[in-house]
mmCIF file of C-alpha atoms in Angstrom:
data_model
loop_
_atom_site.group_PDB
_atom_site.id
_atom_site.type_symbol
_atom_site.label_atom_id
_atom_site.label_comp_id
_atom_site.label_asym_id
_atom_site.label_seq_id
_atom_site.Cartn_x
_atom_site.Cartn_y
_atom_site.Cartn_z
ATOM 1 C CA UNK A 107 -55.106 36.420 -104.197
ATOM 2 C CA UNK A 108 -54.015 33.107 -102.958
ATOM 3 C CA UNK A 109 -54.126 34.664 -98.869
ATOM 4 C CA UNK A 110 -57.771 36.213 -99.624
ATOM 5 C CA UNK A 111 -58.852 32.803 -100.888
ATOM 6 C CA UNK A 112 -57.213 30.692 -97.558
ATOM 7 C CA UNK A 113 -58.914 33.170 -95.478
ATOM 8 C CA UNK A 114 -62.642 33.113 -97.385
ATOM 9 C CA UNK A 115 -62.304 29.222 -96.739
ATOM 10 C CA UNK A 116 -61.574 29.890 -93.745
ATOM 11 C CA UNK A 117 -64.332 32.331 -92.526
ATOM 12 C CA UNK A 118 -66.763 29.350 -94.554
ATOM 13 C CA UNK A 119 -64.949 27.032 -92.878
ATOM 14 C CA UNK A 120 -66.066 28.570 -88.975
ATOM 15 C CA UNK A 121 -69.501 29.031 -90.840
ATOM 16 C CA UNK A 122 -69.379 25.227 -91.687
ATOM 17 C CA UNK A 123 -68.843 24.296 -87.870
ATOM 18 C CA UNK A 124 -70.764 26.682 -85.917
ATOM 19 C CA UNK A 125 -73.706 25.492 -88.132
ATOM 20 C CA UNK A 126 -73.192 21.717 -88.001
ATOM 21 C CA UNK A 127 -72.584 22.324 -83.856
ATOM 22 C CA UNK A 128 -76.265 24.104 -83.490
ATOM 23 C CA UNK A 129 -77.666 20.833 -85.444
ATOM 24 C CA UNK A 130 -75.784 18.386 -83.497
ATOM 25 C CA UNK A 131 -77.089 19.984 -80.448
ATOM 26 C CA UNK A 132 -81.225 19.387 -81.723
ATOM 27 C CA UNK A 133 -81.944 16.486 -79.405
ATOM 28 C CA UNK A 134 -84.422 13.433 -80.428
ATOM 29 C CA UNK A 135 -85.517 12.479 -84.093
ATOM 30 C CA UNK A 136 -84.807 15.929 -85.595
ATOM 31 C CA UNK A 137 -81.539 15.815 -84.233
ATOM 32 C CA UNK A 138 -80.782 12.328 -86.452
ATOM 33 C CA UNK A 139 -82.626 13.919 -89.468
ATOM 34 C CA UNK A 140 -80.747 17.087 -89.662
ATOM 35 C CA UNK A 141 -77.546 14.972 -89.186
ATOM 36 C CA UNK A 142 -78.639 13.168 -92.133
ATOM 37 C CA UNK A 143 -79.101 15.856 -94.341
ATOM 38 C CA UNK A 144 -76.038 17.755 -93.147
ATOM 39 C CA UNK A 145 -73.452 14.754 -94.174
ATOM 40 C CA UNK A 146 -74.869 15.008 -97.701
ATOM 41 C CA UNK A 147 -74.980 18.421 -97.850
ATOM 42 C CA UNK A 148 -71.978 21.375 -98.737
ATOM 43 C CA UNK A 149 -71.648 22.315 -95.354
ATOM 44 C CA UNK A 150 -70.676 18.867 -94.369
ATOM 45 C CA UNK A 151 -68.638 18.727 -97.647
ATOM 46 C CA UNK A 152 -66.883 22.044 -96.438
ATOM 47 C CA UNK A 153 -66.098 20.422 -92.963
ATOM 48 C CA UNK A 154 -64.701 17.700 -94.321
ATOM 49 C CA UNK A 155 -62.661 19.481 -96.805
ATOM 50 C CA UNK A 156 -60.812 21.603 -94.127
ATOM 51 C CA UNK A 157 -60.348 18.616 -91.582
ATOM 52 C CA UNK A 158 -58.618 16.703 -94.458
ATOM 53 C CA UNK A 159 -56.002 19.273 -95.268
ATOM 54 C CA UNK A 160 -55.178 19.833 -91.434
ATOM 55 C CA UNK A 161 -54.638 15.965 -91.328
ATOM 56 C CA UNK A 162 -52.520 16.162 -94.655
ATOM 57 C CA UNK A 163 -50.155 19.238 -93.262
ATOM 58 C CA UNK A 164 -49.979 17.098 -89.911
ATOM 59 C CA UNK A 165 -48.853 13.896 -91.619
ATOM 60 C CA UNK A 166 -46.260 16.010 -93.664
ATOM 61 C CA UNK A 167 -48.292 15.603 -96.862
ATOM 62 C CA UNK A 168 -46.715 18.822 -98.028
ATOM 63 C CA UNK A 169 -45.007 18.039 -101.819
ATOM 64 C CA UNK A 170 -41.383 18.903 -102.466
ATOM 65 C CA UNK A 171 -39.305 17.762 -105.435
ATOM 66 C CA UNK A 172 -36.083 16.741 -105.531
ATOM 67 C CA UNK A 173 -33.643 17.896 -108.310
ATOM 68 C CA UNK A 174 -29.779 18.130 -108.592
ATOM 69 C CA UNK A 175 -27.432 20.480 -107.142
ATOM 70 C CA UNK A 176 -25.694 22.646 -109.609
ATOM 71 C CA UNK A 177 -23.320 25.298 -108.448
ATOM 72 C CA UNK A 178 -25.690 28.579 -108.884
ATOM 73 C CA UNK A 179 -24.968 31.691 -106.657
ATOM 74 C CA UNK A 180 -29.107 31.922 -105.123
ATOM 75 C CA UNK A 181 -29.494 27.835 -105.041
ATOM 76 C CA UNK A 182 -26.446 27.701 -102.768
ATOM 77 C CA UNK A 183 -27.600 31.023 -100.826
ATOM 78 C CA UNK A 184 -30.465 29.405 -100.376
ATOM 79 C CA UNK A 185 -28.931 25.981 -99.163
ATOM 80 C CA UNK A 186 -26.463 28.029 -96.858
ATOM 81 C CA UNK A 187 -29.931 30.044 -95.205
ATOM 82 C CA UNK A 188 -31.692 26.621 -94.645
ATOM 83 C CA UNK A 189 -28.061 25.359 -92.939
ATOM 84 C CA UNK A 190 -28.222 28.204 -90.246
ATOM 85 C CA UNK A 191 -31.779 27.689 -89.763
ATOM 86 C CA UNK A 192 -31.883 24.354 -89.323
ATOM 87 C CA UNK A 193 -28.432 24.195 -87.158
ATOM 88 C CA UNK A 194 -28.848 27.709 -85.746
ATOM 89 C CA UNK A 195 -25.592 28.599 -87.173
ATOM 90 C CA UNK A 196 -24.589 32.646 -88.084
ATOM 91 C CA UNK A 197 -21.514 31.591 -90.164
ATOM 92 C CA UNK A 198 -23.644 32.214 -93.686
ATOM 93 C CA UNK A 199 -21.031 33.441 -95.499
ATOM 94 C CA UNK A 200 -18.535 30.475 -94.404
ATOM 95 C CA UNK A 201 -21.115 28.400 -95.674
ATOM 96 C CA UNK A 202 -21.301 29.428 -98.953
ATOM 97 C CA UNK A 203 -17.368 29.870 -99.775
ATOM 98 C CA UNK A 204 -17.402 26.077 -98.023
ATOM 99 C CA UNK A 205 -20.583 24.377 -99.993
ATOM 100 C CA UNK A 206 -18.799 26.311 -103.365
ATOM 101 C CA UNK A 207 -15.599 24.425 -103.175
ATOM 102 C CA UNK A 208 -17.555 21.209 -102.050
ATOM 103 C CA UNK A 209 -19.149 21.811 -105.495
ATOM 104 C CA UNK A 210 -15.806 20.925 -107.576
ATOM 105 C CA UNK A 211 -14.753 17.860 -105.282
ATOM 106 C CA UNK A 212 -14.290 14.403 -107.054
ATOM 107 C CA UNK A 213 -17.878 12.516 -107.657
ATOM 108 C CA UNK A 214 -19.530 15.220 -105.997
ATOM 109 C CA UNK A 215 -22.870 14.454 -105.908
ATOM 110 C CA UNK A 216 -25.763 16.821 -104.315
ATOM 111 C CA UNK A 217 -29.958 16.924 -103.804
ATOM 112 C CA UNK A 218 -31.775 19.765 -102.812
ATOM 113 C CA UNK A 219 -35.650 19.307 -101.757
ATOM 114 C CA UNK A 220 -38.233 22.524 -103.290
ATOM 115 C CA UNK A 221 -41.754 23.157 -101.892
ATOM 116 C CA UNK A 222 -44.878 24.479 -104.414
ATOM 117 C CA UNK A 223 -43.400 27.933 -103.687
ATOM 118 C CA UNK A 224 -40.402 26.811 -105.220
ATOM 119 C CA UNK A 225 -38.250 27.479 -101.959
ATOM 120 C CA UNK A 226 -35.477 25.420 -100.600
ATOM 121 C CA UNK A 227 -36.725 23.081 -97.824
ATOM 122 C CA UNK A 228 -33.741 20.909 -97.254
ATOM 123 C CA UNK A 229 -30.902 19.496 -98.960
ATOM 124 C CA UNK A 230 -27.866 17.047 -98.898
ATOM 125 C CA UNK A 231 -24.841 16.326 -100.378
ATOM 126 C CA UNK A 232 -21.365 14.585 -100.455
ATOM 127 C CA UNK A 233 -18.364 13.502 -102.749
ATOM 128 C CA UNK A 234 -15.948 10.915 -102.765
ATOM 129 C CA UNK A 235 -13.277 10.861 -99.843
ATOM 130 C CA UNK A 236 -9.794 11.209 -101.229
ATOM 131 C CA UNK A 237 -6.433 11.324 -99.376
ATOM 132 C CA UNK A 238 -5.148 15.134 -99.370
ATOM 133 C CA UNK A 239 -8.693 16.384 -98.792
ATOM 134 C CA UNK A 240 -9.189 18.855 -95.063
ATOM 135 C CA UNK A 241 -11.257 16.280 -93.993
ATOM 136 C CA UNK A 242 -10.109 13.136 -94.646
ATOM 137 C CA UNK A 243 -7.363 13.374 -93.288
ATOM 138 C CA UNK A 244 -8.657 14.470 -90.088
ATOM 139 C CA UNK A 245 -9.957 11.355 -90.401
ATOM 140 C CA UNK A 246 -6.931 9.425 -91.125
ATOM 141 C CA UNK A 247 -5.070 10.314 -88.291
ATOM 142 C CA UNK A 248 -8.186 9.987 -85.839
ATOM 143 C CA UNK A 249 -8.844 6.108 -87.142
ATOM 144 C CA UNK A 250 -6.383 3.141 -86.807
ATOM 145 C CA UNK A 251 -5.131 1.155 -89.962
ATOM 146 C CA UNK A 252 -7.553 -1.351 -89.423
ATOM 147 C CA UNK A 253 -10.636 2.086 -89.350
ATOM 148 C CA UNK A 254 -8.500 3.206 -92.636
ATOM 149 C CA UNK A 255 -8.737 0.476 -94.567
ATOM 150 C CA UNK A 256 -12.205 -0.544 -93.784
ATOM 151 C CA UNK A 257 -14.054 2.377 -94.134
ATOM 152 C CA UNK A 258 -11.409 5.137 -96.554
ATOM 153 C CA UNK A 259 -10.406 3.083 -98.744
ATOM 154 C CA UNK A 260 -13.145 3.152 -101.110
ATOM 155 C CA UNK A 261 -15.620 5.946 -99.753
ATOM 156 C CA UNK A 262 -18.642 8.799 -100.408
ATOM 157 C CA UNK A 263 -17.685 11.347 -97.768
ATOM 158 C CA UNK A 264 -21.662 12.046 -96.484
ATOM 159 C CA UNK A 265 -20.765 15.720 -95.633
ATOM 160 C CA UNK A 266 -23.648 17.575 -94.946
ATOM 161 C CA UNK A 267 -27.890 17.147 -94.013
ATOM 162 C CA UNK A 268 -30.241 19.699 -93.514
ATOM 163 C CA UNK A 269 -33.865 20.623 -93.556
ATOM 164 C CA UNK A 270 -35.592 23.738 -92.415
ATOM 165 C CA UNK A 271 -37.270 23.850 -89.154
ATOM 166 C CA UNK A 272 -40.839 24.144 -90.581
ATOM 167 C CA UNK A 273 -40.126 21.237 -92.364
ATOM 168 C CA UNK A 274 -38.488 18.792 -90.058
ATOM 169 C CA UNK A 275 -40.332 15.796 -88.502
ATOM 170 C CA UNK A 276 -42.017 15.490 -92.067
ATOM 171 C CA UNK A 277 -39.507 12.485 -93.172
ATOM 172 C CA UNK A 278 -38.078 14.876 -95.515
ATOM 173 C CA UNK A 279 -34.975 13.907 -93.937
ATOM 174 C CA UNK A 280 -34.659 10.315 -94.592
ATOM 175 C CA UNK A 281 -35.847 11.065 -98.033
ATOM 176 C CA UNK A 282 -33.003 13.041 -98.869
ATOM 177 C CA UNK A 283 -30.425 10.534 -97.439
ATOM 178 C CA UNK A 284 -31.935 8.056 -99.610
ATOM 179 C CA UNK A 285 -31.710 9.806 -102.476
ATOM 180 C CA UNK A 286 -28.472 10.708 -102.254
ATOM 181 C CA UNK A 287 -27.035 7.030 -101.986
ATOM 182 C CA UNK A 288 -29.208 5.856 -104.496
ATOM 183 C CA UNK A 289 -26.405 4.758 -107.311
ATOM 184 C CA UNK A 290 -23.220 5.886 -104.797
ATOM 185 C CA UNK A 291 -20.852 3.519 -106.341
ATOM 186 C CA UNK A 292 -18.687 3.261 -103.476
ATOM 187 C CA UNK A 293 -17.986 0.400 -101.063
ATOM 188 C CA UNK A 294 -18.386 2.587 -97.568
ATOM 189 C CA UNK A 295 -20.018 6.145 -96.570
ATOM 190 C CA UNK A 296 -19.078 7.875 -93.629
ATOM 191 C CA UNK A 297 -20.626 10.934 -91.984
ATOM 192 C CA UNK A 298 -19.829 13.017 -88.599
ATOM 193 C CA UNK A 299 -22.572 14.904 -86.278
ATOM 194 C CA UNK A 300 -22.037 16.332 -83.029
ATOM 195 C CA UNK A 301 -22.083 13.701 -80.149
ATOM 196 C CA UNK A 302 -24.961 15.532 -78.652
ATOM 197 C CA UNK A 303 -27.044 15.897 -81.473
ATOM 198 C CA UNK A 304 -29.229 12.893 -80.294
ATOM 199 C CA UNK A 305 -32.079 13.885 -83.462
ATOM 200 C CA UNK A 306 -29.116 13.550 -85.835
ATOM 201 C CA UNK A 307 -28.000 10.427 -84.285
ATOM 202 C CA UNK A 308 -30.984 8.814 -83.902
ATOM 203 C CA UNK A 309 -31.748 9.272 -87.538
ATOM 204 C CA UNK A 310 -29.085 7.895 -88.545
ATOM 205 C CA UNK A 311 -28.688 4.568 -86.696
ATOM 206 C CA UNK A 312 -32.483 4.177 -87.806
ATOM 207 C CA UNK A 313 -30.888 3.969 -91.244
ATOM 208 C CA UNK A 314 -28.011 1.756 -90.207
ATOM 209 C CA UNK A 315 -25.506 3.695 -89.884
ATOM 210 C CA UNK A 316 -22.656 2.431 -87.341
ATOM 211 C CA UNK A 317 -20.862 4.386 -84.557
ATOM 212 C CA UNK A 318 -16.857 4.187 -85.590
ATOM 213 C CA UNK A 319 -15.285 6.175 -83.385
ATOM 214 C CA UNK A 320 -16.089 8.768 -80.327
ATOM 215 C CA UNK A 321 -15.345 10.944 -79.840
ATOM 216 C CA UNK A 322 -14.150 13.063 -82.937
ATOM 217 C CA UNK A 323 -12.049 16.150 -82.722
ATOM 218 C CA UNK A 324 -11.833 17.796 -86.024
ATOM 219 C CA UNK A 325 -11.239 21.392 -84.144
ATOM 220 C CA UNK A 326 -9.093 22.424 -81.114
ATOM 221 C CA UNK A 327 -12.489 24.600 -79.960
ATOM 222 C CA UNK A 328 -15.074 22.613 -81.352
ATOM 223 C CA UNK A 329 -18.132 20.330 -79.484
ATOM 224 C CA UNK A 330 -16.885 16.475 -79.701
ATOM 225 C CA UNK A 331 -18.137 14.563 -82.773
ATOM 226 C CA UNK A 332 -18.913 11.224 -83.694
ATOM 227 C CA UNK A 333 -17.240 9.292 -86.718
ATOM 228 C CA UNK A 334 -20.473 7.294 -88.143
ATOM 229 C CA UNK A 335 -19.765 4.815 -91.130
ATOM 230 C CA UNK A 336 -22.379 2.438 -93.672
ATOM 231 C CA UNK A 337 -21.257 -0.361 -95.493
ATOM 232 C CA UNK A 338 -22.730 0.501 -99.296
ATOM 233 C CA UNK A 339 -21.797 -2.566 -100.672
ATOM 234 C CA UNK A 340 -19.869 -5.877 -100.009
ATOM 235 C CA UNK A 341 -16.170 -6.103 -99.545
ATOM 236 C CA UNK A 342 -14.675 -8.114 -102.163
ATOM 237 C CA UNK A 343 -10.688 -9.527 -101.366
#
């Protein structure tokens, strides 16, 4: 129903235009009058109606919602589908086992973004970064005491961001990261991307996020990564 209805507007919508061209084309006085009467008519009304919703898709005036990640089988099948999308990643089922333990981590905390159609478009998530944890101490024996201290000591791990193709350069992204450190009780975040991921990178110094060390090897085989950290609140001695 909802595609015979897009395309009816549509088909009005080329009726709309052809029409309003062959009166713009009238030359003299009857060219000014029929432009008159056009702009106050439903054909102009049409026009108008079509040219706003290609400026609201192009100015990512699509609606999502944001609501909490719980750990259901489909929402994180869904989360690990918009990961390989966005990334270009085949490792789907890694993804899921590896977003499923993320799940039960200490202060895990997780926000997934759903279009009208009530499909995942994007989501985020982290958890606090603990000593004994893969990661961390990866970390731990990348950094120098001085790293340590200042930026493990008290932190949200910011572990993964992603948004599906079709919806990328829509600010969905920044959106997400903001929601997800809204109320983050700790003093420091820290996050790693691939060094040549200049989108990811670029995103994230917008938001102020500082370079702390580069390069990153979590994995003998793996692309070189950047350790990127945000001070959440003030240090107090």
């Amino acid at each position: 129903m909802q595609l015979k209805m897009n395309k009816r507007r549509d088909h009005v919508f080329i009726t709309c235009s052809l029409f309003y061209s062959l009166i713009l084309s009238y030359s003299g006085k009857y060219r000014f009058i029929c432009s008159l009467i056009v702009k106050r008519s439903v054909v102009f009304n049409c026009f108008n109606f079509r040219l706003n919703k290609i400026l609201h898709d192009l100015i990512g005036g699509r609606k999502v919602k944001f609501v909490s990640i719980e750990k259901e089988e489909i929402l994180i099948k869904n989360m690990a589908k918009v990961y390989c999308k966005a990334f270009e990643k085949t490792n789907f089922n890694e993804m899921i086992e590896r977003m499923k333990r993320h799940v039960e981590y200490a202060d895990f905390k997780g926000i997934v973004a759903i279009n009208d159609e009530n499909e995942v478009v994007g989501f985020t998530y982290g958890y606090r970064s603990l000593e004994g944890q893969y990661y961390n101490q990866l970390m731990r024996e990348a950094l120098n005491l001085e790293q340590v201290e200042e930026w493990l000591q008290d932190c949200f791990e910011f572990v993964e961001l992603a948004v599906h193709p079709q919806h990328q350069n829509e600010g969905l992204g920044t959106k997400l990261h903001n929601e997800l450190l809204k109320g983050i009780l700790n003093r420091t975040s820290v996050l790693t991307t691939q060094i040549n991921n200049e989108k990811a990178r670029s995103l994230y110094e917008r938001l102020e996020w500082v370079n702390i060390l580069e390069p990153f090897h979590p994995g003998t085989n793996d692309v070189p990564y950047i350790i990127m950290g945000k001070t959440l609140k003030t240090k107090v001695n």
